Short mmCIF file of C-alpha atoms and ligand atoms in Angstrom, two decimals:
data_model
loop_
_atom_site.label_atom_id
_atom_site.label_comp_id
_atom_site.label_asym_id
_atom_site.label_seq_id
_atom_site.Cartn_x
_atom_site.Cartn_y
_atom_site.Cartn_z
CA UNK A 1 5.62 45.95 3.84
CA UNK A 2 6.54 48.54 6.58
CA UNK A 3 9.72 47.06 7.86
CA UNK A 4 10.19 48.00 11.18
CA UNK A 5 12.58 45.66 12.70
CA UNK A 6 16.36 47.06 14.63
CA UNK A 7 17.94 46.25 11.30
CA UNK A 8 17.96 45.55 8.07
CA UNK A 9 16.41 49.03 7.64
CA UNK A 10 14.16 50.16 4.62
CA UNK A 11 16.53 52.14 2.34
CA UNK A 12 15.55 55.32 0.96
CA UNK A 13 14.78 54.84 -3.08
CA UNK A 14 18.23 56.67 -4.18
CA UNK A 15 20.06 54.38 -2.15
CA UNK A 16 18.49 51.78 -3.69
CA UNK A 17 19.11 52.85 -6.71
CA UNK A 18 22.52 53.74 -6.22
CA UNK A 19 22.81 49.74 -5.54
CA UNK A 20 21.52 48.62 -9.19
CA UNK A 21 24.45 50.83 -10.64
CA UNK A 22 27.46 48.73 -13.20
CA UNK A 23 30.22 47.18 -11.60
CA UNK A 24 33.48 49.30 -11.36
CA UNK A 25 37.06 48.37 -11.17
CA UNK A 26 37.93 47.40 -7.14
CA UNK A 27 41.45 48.73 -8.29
CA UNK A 28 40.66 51.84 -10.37
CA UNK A 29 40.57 55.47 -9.72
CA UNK A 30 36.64 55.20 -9.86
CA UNK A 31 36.51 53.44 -6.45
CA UNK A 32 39.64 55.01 -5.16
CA UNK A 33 37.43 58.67 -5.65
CA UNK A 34 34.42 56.63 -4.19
CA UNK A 35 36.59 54.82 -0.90
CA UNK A 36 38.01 58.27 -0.69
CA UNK A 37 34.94 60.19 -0.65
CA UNK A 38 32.87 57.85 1.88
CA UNK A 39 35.92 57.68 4.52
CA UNK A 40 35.83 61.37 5.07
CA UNK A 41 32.35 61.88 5.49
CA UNK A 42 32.14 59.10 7.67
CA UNK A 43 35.18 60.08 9.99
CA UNK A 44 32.96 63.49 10.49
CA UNK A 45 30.15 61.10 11.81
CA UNK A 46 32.02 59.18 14.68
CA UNK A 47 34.02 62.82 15.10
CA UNK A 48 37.08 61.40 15.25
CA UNK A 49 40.67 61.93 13.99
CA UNK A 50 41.38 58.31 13.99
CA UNK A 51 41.46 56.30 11.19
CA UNK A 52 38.30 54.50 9.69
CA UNK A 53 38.26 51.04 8.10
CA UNK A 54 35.83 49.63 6.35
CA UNK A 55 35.46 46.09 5.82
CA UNK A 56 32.91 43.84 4.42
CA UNK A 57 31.09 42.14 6.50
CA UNK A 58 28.04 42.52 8.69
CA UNK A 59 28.68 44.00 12.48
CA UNK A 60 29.76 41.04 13.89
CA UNK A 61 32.28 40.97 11.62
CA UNK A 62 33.49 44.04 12.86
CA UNK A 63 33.56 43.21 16.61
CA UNK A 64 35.63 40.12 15.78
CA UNK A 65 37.80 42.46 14.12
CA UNK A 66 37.87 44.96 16.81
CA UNK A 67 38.72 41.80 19.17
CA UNK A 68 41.88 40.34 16.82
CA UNK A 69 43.47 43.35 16.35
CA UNK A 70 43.44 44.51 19.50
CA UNK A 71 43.56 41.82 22.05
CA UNK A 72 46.28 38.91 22.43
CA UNK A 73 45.49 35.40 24.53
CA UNK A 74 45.20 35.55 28.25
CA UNK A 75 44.46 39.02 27.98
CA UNK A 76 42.63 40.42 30.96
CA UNK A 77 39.00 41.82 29.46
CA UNK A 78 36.15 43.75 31.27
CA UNK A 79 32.99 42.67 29.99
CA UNK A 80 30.39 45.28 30.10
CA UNK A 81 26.97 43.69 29.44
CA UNK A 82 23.46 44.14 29.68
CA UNK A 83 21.87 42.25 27.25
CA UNK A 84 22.98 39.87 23.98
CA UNK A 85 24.97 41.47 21.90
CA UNK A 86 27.25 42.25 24.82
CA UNK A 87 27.06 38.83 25.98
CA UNK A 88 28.05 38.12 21.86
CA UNK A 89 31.24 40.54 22.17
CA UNK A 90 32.72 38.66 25.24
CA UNK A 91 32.04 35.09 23.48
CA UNK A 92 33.83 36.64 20.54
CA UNK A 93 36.80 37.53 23.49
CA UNK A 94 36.61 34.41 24.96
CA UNK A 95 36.36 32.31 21.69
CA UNK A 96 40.33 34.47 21.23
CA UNK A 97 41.53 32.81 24.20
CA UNK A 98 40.54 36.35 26.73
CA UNK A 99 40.35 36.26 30.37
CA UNK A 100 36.65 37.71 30.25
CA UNK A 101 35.85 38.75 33.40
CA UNK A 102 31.87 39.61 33.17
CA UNK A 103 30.27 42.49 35.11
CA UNK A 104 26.49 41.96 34.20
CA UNK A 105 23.62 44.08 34.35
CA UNK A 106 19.84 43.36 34.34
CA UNK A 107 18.27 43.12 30.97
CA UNK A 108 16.42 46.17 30.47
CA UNK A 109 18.54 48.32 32.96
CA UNK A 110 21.55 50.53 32.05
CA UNK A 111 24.94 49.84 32.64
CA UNK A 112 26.45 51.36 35.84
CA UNK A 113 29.73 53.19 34.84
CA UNK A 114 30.50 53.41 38.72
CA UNK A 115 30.87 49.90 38.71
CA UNK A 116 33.33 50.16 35.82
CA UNK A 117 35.36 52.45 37.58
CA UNK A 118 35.84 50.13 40.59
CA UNK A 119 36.35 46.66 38.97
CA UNK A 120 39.24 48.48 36.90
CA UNK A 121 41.00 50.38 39.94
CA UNK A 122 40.33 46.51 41.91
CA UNK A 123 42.01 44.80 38.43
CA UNK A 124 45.20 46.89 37.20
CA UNK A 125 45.55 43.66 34.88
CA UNK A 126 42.73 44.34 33.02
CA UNK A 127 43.69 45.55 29.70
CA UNK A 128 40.36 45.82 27.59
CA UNK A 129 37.05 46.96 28.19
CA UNK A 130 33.90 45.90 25.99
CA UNK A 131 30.49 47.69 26.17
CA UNK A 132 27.90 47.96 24.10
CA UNK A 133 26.74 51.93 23.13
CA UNK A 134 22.95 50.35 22.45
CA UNK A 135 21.64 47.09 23.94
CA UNK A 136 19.08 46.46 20.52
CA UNK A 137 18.23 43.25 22.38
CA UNK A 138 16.51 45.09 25.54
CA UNK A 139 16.03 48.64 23.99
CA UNK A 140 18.56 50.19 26.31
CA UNK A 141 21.08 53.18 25.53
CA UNK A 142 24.23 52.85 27.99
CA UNK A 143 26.12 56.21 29.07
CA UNK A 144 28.90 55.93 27.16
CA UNK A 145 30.65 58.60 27.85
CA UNK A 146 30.52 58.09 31.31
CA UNK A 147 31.86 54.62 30.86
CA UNK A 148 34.19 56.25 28.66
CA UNK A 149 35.12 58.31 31.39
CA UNK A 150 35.78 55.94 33.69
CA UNK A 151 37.96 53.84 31.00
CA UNK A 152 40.09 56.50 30.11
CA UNK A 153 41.00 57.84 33.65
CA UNK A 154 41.64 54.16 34.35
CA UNK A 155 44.05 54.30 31.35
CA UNK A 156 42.51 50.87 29.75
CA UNK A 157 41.51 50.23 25.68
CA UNK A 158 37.38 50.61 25.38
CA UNK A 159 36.04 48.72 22.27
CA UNK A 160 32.53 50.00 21.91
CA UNK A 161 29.97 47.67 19.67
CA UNK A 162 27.58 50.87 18.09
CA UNK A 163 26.32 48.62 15.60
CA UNK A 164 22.51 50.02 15.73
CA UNK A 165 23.79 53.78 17.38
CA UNK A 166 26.30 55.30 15.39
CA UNK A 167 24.38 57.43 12.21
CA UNK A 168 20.89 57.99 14.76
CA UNK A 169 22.67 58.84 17.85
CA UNK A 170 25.41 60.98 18.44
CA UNK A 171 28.80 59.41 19.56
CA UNK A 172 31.62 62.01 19.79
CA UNK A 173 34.30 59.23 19.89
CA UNK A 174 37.60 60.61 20.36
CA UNK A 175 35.52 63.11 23.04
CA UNK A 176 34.02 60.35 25.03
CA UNK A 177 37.08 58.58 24.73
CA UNK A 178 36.83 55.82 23.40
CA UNK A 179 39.17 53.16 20.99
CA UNK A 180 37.54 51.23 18.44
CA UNK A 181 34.03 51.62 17.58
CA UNK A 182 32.13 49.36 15.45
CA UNK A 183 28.71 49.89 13.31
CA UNK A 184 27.11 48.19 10.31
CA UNK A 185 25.89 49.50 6.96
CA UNK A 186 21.89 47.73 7.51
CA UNK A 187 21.16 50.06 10.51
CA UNK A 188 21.11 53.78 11.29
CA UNK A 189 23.02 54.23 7.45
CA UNK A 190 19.67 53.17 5.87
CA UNK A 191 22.11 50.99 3.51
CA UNK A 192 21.78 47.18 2.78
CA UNK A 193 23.61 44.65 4.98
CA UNK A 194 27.09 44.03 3.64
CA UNK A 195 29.63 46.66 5.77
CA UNK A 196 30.89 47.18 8.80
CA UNK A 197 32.77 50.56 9.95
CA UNK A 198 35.42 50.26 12.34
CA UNK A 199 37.00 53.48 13.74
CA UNK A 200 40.47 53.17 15.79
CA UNK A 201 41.92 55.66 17.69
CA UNK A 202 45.47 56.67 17.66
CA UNK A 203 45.69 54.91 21.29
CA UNK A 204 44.67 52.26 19.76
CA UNK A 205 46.77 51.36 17.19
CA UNK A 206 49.60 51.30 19.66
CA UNK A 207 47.85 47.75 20.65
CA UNK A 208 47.47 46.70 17.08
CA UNK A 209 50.91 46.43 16.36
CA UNK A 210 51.39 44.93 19.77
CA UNK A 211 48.09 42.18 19.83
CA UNK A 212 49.28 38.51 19.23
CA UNK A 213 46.22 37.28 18.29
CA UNK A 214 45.62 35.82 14.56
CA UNK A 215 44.18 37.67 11.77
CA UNK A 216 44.32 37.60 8.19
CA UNK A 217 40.73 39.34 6.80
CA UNK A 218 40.43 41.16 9.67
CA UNK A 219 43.51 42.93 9.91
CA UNK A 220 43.82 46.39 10.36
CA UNK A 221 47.16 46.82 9.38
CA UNK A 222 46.66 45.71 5.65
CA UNK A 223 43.51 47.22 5.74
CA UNK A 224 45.00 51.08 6.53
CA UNK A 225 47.37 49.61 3.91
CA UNK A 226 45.46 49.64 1.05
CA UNK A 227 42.84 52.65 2.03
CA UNK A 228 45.70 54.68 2.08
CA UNK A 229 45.86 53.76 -1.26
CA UNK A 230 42.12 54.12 -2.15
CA UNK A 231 42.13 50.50 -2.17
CA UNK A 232 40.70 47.46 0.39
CA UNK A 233 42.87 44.55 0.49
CA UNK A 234 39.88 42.12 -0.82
CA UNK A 235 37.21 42.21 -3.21
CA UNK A 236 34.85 45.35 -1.26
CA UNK A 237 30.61 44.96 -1.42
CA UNK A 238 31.29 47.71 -4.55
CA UNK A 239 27.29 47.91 -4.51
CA UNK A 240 26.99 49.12 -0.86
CA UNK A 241 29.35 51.81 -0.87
CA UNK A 242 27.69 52.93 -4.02
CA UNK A 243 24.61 53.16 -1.78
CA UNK A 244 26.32 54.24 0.84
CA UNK A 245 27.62 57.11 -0.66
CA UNK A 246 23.74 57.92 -1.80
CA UNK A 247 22.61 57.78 1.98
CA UNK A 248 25.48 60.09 3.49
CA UNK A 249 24.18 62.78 0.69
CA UNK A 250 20.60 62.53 2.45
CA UNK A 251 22.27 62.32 5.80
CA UNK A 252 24.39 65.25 4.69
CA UNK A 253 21.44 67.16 2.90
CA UNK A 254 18.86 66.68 6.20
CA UNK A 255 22.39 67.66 7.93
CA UNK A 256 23.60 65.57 11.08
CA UNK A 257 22.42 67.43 13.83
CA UNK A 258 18.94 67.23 12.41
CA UNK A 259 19.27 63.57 11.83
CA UNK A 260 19.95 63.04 15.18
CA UNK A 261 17.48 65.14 16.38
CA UNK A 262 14.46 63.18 14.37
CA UNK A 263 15.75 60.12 15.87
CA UNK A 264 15.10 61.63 19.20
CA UNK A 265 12.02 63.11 18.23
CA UNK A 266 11.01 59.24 16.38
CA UNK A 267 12.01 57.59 19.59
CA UNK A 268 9.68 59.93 22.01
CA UNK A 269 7.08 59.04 19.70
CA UNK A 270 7.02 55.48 19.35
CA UNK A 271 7.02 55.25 23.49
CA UNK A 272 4.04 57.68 23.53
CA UNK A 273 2.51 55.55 21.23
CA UNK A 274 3.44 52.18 23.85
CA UNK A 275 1.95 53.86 26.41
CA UNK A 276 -1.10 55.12 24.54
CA UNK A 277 -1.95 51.54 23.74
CA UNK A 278 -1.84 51.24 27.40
CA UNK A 279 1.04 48.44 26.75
CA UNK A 280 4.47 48.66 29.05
CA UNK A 281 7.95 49.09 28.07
CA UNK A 282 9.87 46.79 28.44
CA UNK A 283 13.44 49.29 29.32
CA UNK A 284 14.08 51.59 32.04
CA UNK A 285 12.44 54.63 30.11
CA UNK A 286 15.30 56.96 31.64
CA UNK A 287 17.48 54.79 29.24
CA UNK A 288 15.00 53.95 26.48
CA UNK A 289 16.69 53.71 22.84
CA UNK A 290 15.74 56.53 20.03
CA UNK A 291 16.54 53.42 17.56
CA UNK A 292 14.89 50.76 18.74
CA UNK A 293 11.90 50.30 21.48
CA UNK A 294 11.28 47.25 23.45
CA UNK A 295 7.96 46.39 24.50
CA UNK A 296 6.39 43.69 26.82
CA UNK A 297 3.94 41.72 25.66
CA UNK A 298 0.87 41.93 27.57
CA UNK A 299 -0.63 38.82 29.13
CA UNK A 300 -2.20 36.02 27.33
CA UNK A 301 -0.36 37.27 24.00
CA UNK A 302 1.58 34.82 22.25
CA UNK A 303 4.42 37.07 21.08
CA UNK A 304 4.69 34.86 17.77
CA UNK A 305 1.30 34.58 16.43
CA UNK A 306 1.17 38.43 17.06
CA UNK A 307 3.93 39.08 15.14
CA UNK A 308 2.37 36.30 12.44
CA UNK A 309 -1.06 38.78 12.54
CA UNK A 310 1.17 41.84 11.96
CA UNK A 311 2.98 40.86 8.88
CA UNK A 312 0.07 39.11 7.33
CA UNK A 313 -2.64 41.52 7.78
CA UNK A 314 -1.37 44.50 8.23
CA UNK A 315 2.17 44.31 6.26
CA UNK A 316 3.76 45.66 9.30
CA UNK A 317 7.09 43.87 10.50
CA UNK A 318 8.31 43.84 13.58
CA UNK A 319 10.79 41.88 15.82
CA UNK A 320 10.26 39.25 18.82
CA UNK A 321 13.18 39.18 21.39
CA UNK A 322 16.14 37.17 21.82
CA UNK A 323 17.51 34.71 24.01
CA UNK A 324 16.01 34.47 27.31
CA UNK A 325 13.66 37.39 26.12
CA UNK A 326 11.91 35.71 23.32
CA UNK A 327 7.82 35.25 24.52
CA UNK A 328 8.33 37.86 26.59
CA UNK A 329 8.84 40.89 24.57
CA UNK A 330 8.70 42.63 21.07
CA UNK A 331 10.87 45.24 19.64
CA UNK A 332 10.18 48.14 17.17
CA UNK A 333 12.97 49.35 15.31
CA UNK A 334 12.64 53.50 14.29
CA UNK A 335 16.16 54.32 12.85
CA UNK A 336 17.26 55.52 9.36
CA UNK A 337 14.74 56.11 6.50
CA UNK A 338 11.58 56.45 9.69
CA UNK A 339 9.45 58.98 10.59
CA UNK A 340 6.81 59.49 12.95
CA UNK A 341 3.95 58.60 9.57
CA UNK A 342 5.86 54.91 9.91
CA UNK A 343 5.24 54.57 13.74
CA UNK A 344 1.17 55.54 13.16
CA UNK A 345 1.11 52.33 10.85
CA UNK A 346 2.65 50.42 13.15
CA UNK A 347 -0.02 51.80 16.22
CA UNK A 348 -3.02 51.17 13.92
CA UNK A 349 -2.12 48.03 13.14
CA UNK A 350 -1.18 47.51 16.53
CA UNK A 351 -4.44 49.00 17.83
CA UNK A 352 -6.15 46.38 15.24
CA UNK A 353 -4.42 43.58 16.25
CA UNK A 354 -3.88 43.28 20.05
CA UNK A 355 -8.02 43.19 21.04
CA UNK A 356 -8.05 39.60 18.76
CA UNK A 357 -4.34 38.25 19.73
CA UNK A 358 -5.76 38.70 23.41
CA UNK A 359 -8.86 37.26 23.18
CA UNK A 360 -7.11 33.95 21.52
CA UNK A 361 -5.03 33.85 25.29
N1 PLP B 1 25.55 44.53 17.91
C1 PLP B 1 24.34 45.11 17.98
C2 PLP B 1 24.07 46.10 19.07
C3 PLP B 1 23.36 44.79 17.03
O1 PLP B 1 22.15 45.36 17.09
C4 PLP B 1 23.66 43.84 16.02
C5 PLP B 1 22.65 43.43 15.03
O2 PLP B 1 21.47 43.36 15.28
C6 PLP B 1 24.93 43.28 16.02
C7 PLP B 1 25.84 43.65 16.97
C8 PLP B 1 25.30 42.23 15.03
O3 PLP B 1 25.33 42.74 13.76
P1 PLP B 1 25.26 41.77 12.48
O4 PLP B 1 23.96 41.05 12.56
O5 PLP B 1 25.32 42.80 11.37
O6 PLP B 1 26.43 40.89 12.52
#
């Protein structure tokens, strides 16, 4: 099967053979090396001198985690959204007892960091601001660091959800200024499901001792705790920091910049390849994702008997869209283990496939 959905990823085969490896102790100087090991390389990835946590969990796990620590009832949040997992991160707020004030954008468009700026100077009560670095639902990668911008000079906390960025795109954190940023171990780390990564700046941390909210897993307190001491304060996915270790020595090897670099080049690609097919995407292409590309299906395609053809004649996956977008669009996902040789399959199959799935319309 070519897997080509935003997430889980195909791993490459060392990673997946890191994963079969015997259990070690949770509490022994094996895993403290191991905890050790992964934290730093990782902190050189969101380029930040704040401290990361790792918890397991998938992403969402880390947004609630991001929201607990950081955030107390009635607090005055910004929501920054264009698309569902933003919608997800102020639900998560709200669900905390937030004041989420929303400041929606169109599916598909960017978000517009002016806009930012002015509902923050018009709200000096707001204290958090949530954005999402890449909208996987519409395809869409937000300026974050102007948002970041406008955040900072604003003097507010910005909790950034990077679940499918962080590893494919470059996100100078502690640069673009932002507080907590959150990714998962199935996306750009070419690494089964199973962790989240939440960084926290030193701003930050002045609101984690201060939030009121309740948190018992998720706190990052305990957590800091115990990494300190090469340790994690529950029972830690052992088998997926064994395979993440494997994947930040081929992420290390191919060497960041380069990594980054193919995912631009991957991205490029699979929208030449959209177009060449003479199909429309679905994003403003000034914004288009380098991890994940959104396309609209063409008239008279059912987007789910498509998909159906794809998998079961061509072993190609892909992914429909979500929410008010499913019918109406499907998404290719090109980060981690991809190459351009993965996005051919998917045209050819593509190529194959769309002629019939029309004709059935
Ligand atoms: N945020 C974004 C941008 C995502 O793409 C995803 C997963 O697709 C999530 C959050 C949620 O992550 P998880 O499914 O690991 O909880």
């Amino acid at each position: 099967m070519n897997l080509r959905i935003p997430g889980p990823t195909p791993c490459p085969p060392e990673v997946l053979e890191a994963m079969g490896r015997q259990m070690i102790n949770h509490r022994g100087p094996e895993f403290r090396a191991l905890l050790v090991n992964v934290l730093s390389r990782i902190k050189k990835i969101y380029q930040t001198e704040g401290e990361v946590l790792i918890f397991t969990c998938s992403g969402t796990g880390g947004m609630e985690a991001a929201i607990v620590n950081t955030m107390s009832p009635g607090d005055h949040v910004l929501s920054v959204t264009n698309g569902s997992f933003g919608d997800r991160f102020a639900r998560i707020a709200t669900e905390f007892g937030g004041q989420v004030i929303k400041l929606s954008f169109e599916w598909g468009d960017p978000v517009d960091h002016q806009a930012v700026s002015k509902a923050l100077k018009d709200d000096p009560s707001i204290k958090l601001v949530l954005v999402t670095h890449n909208e996987t639902s519409t395809g869409v990668t937000n300026d974050l660091e102007a948002v970041g911008a406008a955040v900072r000079e604003q003097g507010r906390l910005l909790l950034v959800d990077a679940v499918s960025s962080l590893g494919a795109i470059d996100l100078p954190m502690d640069e673009w200024g932002c507080d907590v940023v959150v990714t998962g171990s199935q996306k750009s780390w070419m690494v089964p499901p199973g962790l989240a990564m939440v960084a926290v700046s030193k701003r930050a941390w002045k609101a984690v001792e201060e939030a009121s909210s309740p948190r018992f897993y998720w706190d990052f307190r305990s957590m800091k705790r115990f990494q300190d001491n090469g340790e994690t304060p529950f029972t830690p996915a052992i088998s997926v920091y064994f395979a993440l270790a494997a994947a930040l020595d081929a992420m290390e090897k191919e060497g960041f910049a380069n990594v980054v670099a193919r995912h631009a080049r991957v991205g490029a690609y699979t929208r030449n390849m959209v177009k060449g097919l003479g199909l429309s995407l679905f994003p403003n292409e000034d914004y288009a994702s380098n991890t994940v590309t959104a396309i609209r299906a063409p008239e008279g395609v059912d987007v789910k008997s498509l998909l159906r053809t794809l998998r079961e004649q061509h072993e190609v996956v892909l992914a429909g869209g979500q929410g008010k977008l499913d019918g109406r669009i499907f998404r290719v996902g090109h980060l981690g283990y991809v190459s351009e040789a993965d996005i051919d399959v998917v045209r050819e199959a593509l190529r194959a496939v769309l002629p019939l799935e029309a004709s059935k319309g």
